[in-house]
Tab-separated table of C-alpha atoms in Angstrom:
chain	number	residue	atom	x	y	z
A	1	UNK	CA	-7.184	19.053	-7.458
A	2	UNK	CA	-4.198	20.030	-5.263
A	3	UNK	CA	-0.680	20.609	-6.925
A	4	UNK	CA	0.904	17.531	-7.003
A	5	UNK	CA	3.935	18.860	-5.049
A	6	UNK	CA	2.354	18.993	-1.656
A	7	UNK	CA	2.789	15.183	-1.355
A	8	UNK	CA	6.860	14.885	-0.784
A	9	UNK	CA	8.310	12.775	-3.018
A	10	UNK	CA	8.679	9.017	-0.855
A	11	UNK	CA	5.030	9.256	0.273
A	12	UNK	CA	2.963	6.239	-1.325
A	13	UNK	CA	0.730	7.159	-4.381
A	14	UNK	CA	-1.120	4.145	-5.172
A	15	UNK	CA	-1.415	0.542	-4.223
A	16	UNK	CA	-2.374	-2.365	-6.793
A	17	UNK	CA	-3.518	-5.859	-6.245
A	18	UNK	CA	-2.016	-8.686	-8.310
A	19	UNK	CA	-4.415	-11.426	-7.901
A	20	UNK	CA	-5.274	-14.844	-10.449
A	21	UNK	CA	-8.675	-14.487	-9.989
A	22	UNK	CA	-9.825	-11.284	-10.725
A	23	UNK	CA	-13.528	-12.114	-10.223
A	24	UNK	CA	-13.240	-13.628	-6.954
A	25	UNK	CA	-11.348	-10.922	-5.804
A	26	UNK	CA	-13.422	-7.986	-6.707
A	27	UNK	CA	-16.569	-10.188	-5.137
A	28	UNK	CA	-14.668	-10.097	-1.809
A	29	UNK	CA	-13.206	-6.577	-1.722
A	30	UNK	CA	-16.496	-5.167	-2.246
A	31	UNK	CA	-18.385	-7.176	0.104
A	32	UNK	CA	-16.072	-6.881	2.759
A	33	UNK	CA	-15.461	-2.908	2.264
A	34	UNK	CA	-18.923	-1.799	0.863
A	35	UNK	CA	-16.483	-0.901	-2.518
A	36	UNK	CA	-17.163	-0.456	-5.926
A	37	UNK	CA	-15.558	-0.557	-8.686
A	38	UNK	CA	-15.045	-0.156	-12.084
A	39	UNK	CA	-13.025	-1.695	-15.026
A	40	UNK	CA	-10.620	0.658	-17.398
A	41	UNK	CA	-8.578	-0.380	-20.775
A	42	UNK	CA	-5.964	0.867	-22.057
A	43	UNK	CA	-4.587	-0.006	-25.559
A	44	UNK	CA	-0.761	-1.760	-24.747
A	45	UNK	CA	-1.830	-2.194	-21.174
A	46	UNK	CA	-3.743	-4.869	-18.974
A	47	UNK	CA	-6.835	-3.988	-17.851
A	48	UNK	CA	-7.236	-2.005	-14.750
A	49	UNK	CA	-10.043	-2.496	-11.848
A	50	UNK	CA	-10.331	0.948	-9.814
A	51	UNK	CA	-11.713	-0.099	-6.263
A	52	UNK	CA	-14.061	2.712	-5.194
A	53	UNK	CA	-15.784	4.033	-1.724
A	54	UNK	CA	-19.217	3.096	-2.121
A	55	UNK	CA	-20.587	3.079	-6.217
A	56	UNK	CA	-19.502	6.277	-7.412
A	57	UNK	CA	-16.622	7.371	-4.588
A	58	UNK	CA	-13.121	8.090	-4.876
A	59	UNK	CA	-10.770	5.599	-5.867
A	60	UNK	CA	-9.196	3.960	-3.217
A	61	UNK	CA	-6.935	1.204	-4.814
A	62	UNK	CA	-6.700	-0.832	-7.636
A	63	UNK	CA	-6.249	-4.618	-9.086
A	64	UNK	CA	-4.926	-6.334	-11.862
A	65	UNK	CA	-4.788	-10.133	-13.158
A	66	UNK	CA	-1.864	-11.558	-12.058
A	67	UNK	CA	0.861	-11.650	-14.997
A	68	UNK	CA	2.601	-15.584	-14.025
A	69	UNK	CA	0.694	-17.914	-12.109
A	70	UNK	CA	3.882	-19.325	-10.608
A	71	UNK	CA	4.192	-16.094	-8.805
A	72	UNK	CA	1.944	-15.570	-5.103
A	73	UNK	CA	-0.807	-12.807	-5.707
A	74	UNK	CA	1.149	-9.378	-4.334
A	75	UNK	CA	0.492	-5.833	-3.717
A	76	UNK	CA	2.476	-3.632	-5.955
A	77	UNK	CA	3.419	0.114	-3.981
A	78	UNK	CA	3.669	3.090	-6.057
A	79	UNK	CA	5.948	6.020	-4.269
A	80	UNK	CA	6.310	9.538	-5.717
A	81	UNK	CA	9.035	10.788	-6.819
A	82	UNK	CA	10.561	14.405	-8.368
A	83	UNK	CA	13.119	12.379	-10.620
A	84	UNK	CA	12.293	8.895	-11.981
A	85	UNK	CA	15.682	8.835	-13.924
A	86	UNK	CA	17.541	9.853	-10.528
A	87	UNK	CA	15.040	7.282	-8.376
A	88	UNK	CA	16.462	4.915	-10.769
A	89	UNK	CA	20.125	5.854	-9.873
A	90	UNK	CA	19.482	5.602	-6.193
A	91	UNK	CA	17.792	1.801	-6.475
A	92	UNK	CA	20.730	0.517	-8.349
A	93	UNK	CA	23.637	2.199	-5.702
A	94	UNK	CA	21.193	0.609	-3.343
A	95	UNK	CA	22.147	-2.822	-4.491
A	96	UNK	CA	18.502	-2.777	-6.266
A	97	UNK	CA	17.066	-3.823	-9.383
A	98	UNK	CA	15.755	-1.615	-12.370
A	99	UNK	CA	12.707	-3.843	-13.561
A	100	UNK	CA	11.073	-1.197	-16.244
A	101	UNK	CA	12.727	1.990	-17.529
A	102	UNK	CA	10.551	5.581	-17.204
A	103	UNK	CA	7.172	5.458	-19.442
A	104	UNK	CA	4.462	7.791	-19.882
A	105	UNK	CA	1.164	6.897	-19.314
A	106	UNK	CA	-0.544	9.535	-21.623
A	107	UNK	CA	-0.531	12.824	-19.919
A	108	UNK	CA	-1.572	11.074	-16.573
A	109	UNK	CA	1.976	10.016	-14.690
A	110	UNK	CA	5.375	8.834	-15.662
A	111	UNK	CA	6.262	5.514	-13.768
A	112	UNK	CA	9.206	2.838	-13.333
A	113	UNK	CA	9.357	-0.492	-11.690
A	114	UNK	CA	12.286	-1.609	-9.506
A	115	UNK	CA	12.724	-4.851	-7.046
A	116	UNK	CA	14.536	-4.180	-4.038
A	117	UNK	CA	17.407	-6.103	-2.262
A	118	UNK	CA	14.779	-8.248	-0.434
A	119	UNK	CA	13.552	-9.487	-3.853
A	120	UNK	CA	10.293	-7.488	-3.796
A	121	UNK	CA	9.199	-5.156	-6.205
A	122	UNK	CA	7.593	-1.388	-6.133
A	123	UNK	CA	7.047	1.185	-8.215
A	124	UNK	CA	7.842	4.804	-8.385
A	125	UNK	CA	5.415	7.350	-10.164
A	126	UNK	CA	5.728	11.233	-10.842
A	127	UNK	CA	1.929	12.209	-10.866
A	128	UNK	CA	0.550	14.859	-13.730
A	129	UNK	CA	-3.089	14.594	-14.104
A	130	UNK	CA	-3.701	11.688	-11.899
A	131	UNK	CA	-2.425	12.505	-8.114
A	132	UNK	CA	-2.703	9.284	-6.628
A	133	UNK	CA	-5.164	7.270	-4.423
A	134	UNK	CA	-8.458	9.690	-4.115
A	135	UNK	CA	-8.994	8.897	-0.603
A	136	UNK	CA	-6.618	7.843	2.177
A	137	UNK	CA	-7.011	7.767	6.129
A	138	UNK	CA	-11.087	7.199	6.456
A	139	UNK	CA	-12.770	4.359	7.054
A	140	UNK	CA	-12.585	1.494	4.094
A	141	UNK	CA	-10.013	3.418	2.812
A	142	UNK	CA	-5.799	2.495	2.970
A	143	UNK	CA	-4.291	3.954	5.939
A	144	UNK	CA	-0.564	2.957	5.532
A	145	UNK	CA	1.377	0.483	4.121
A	146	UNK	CA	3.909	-2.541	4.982
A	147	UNK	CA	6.465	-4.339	4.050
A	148	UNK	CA	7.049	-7.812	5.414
A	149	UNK	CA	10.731	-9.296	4.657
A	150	UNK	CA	13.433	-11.855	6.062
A	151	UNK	CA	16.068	-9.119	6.671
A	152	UNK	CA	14.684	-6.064	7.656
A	153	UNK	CA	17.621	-4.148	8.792
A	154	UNK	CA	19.068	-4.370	5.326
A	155	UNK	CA	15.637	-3.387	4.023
A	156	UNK	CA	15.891	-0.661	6.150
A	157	UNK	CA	19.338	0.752	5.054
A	158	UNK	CA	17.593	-0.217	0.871
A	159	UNK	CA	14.627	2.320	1.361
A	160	UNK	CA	16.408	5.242	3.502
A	161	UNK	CA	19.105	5.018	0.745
A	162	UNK	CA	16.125	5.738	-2.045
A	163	UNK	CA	13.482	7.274	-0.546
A	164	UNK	CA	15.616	9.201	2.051
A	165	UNK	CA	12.978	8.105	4.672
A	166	UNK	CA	13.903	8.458	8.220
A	167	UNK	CA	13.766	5.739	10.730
A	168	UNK	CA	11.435	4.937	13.900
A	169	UNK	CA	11.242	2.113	16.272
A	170	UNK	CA	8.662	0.405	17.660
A	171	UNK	CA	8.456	-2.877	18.967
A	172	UNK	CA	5.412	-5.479	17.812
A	173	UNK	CA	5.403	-8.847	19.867
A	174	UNK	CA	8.356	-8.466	21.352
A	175	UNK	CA	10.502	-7.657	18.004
A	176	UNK	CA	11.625	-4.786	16.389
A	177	UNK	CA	9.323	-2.885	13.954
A	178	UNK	CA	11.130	0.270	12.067
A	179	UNK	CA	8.625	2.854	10.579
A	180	UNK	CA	9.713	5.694	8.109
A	181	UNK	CA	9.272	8.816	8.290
A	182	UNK	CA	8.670	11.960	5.616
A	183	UNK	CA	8.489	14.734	7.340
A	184	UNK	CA	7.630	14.168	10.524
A	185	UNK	CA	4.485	11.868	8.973
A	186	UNK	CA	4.767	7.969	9.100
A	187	UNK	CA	4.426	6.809	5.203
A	188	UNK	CA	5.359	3.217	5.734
A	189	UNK	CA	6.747	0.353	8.091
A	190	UNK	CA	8.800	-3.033	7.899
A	191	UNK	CA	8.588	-6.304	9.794
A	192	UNK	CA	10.493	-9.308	9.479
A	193	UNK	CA	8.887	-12.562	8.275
A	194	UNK	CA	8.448	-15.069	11.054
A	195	UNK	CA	7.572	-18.585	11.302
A	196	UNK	CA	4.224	-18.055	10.356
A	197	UNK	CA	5.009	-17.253	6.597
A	198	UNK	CA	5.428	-20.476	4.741
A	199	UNK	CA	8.981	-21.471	3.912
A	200	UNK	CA	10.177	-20.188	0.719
A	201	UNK	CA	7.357	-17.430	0.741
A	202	UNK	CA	9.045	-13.975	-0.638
A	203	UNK	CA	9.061	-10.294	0.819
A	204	UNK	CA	6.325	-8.081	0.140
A	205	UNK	CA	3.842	-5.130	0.385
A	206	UNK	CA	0.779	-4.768	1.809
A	207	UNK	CA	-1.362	-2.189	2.683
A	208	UNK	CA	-3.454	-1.394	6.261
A	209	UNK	CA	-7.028	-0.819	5.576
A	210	UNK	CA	-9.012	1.074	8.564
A	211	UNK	CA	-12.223	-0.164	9.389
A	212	UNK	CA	-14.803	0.806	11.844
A	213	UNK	CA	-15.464	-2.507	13.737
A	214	UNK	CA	-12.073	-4.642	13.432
A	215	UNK	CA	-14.116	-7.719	15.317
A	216	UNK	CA	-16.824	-7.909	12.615
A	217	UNK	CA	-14.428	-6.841	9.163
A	218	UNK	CA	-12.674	-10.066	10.433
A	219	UNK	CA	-15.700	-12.495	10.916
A	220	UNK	CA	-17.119	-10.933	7.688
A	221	UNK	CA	-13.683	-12.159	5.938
A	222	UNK	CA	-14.054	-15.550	7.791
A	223	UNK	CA	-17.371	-15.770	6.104
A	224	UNK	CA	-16.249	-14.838	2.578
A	225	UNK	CA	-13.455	-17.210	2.534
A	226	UNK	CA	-10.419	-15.054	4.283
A	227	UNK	CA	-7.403	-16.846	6.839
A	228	UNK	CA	-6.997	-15.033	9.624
A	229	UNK	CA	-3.784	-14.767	10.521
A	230	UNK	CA	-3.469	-13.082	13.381
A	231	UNK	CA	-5.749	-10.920	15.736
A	232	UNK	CA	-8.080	-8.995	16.163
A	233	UNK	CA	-6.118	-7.629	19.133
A	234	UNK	CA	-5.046	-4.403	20.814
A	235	UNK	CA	-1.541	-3.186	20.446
A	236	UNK	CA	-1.028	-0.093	21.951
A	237	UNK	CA	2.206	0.290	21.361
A	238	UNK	CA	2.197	-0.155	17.766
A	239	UNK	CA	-0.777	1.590	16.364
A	240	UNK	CA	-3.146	2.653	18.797
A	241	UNK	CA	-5.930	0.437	17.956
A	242	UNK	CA	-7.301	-2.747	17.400
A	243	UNK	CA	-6.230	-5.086	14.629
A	244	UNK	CA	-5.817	-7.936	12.432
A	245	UNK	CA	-3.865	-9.998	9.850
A	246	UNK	CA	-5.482	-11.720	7.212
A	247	UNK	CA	-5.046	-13.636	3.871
A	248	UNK	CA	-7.742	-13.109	1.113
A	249	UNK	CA	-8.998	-16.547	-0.458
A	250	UNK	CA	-6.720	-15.704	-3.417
A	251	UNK	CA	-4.198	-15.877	-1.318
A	252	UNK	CA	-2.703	-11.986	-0.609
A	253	UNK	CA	-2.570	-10.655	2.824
A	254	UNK	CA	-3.223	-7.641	4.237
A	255	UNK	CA	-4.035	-5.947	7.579
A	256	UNK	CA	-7.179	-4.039	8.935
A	257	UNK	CA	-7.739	-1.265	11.765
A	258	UNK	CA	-10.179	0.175	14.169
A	259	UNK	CA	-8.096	3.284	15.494
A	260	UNK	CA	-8.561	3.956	19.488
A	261	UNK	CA	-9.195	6.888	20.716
A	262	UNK	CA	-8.241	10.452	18.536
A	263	UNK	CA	-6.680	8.925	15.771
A	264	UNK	CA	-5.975	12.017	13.602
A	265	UNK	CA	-4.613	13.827	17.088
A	266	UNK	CA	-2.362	11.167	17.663
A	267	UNK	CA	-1.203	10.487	14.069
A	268	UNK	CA	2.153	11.625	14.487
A	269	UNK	CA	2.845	9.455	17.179
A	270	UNK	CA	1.001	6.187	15.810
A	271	UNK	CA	1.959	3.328	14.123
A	272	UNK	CA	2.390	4.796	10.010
A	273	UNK	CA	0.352	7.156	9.071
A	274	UNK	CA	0.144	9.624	6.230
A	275	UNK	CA	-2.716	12.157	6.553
A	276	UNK	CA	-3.475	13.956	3.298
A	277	UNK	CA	-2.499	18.162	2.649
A	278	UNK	CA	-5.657	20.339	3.678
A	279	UNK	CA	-6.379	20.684	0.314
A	280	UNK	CA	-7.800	17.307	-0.009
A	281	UNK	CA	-10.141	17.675	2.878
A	282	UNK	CA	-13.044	18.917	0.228
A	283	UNK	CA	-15.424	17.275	-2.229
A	284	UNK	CA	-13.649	14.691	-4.617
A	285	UNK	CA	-14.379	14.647	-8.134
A	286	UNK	CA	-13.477	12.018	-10.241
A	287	UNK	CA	-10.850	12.203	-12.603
A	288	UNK	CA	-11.595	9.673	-16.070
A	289	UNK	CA	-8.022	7.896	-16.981
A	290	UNK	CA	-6.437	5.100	-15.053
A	291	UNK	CA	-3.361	4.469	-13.480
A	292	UNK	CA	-1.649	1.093	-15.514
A	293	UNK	CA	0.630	-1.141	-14.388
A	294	UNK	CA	3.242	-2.374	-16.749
A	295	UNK	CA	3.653	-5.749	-18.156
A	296	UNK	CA	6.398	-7.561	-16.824
């Protein structure tokens, strides 16, 4: 495995699904991605589903039950991070929210929760025997993530403030889109909520999945029971391929992509992007543990 410092701390770790019906949602993941997956306790903890490339691939992300049915099923981002107890300092002169102090999760990670000025919450980890997603940037795996708020310029200042992330703009239907940058790589992006987000609908995360047919990923999701928000179209001058906005039929969105052209070439001058160390580029082999999220 590669030494955990060779990820930057800000660069995301690990991306969770909140959903109320676990079942469902593991039915559609897999059909729609070709995943697998596989279930993992741990004593104090809710269970843990590990998403997987194929039966027996890397992990790619994971899902839990969602903790309050009043709430709308969510992606929860993990970030890394040298200093949990200094993270922690940054949220709150942020104007943020300290949700769960520093735990330990066996010898595998330490993690907090926070919620951000927008009202959304993430998570901040500091990796020991478990590094993080096993697979990022291929096809049916994550490629970057979102955020989707109300006020992103003052999600903008939040996040630079924490992460120290540095700002890009781009421009997505005629409106502002700001990606972050750590070092030199795009780890993340924000756009504002428009009119197509139900009233009263709150901020969130949500991750980019590539895929290598965009037009067929979206009329398989039709078929399982997905809303397709938006797309599949080209936008050039966001990502550099052709995409799509959906909503799963438990009701969290995300977004899928077909990349054009050299994707890995151009990956420093796409839409967010986060290519993993050479290291990584070599045979994966799995890890037993899990990676919990806490109860809220």
């Amino acid at each position: 495995m590669p030494d955990v410092d060779e990820y930057p701390p800000g660069w995301p770790a690990w991306i969770e699904l909140a959903t109320p019906d676990v079942e469902g949602s593991r039915r559609f993941y897999c059909e729609l991605f070709g995943w697998g997956v596989y279930d993992v306790t741990i004593p104090g903890l809710t269970d843990l589903s590990m998403f997987t490339l194929g039966d027996l691939g890397p992990e790619v992300l994971g899902m839990q039950p969602l903790a309050d049915s009043a709430q709308y099923p969510s992606w929860l981002c993990y970030f890394r991070a040298s200093d949990l107890h200094g993270t922690a300092q940054a949220v709150l002169d942020a104007g943020g929210h300290v949700l769960s102090d520093p735990i330990d999760v066996a010898d595998l990670e330490q993690l907090a929760m926070f919620g951000d000025r927008e009202g959304a919450d993430f998570a901040v980890v500091q990796p020991r025997r478990l590094h993080g997603a096993a697979v990022i940037d291929e096809p049916s795996a994550v490629c970057w993530v979102e955020f989707a708020c109300r006020r992103p310029g003052q999600a903008r200042t939040f996040y630079e403030q924490v992460f120290g992330w540095q700002a890009m703009e781009r421009r997505f239907r005629d409106r502002p889109v700001t990606a972050w940058q750590v070092d030199g790589n795009v780890v993340a992006s924000v756009i504002e909520m428009d009119e197509s987000f139900p009233a009263g609908y709150p901020p969130h995360w949500f991750p980019w999945i590539w895929v290598e047919d965009c037009d067929a990923t979206v009329s398989r999701a039709a078929d399982l029971g997905a809303s397709i928000r938006f797309g599949p179209t080209d936008e050039e001058q966001v990502a550099m391929g052709r995409m799509a906005f959906m909503t799963d039929p438990a009701g969290a969105r995300f977004a899928v992509i077909t990349p054009h052209g050299d994707w890995m070439g151009n990956r420093l001058h796409s839409m967010p992007h986060f290519p993993p160390p050479a290291s990584r580029q070599k045979p994966w082999q799995k890890l037993l543990g899990a990676r919990p999220r806490p109860r809220r």
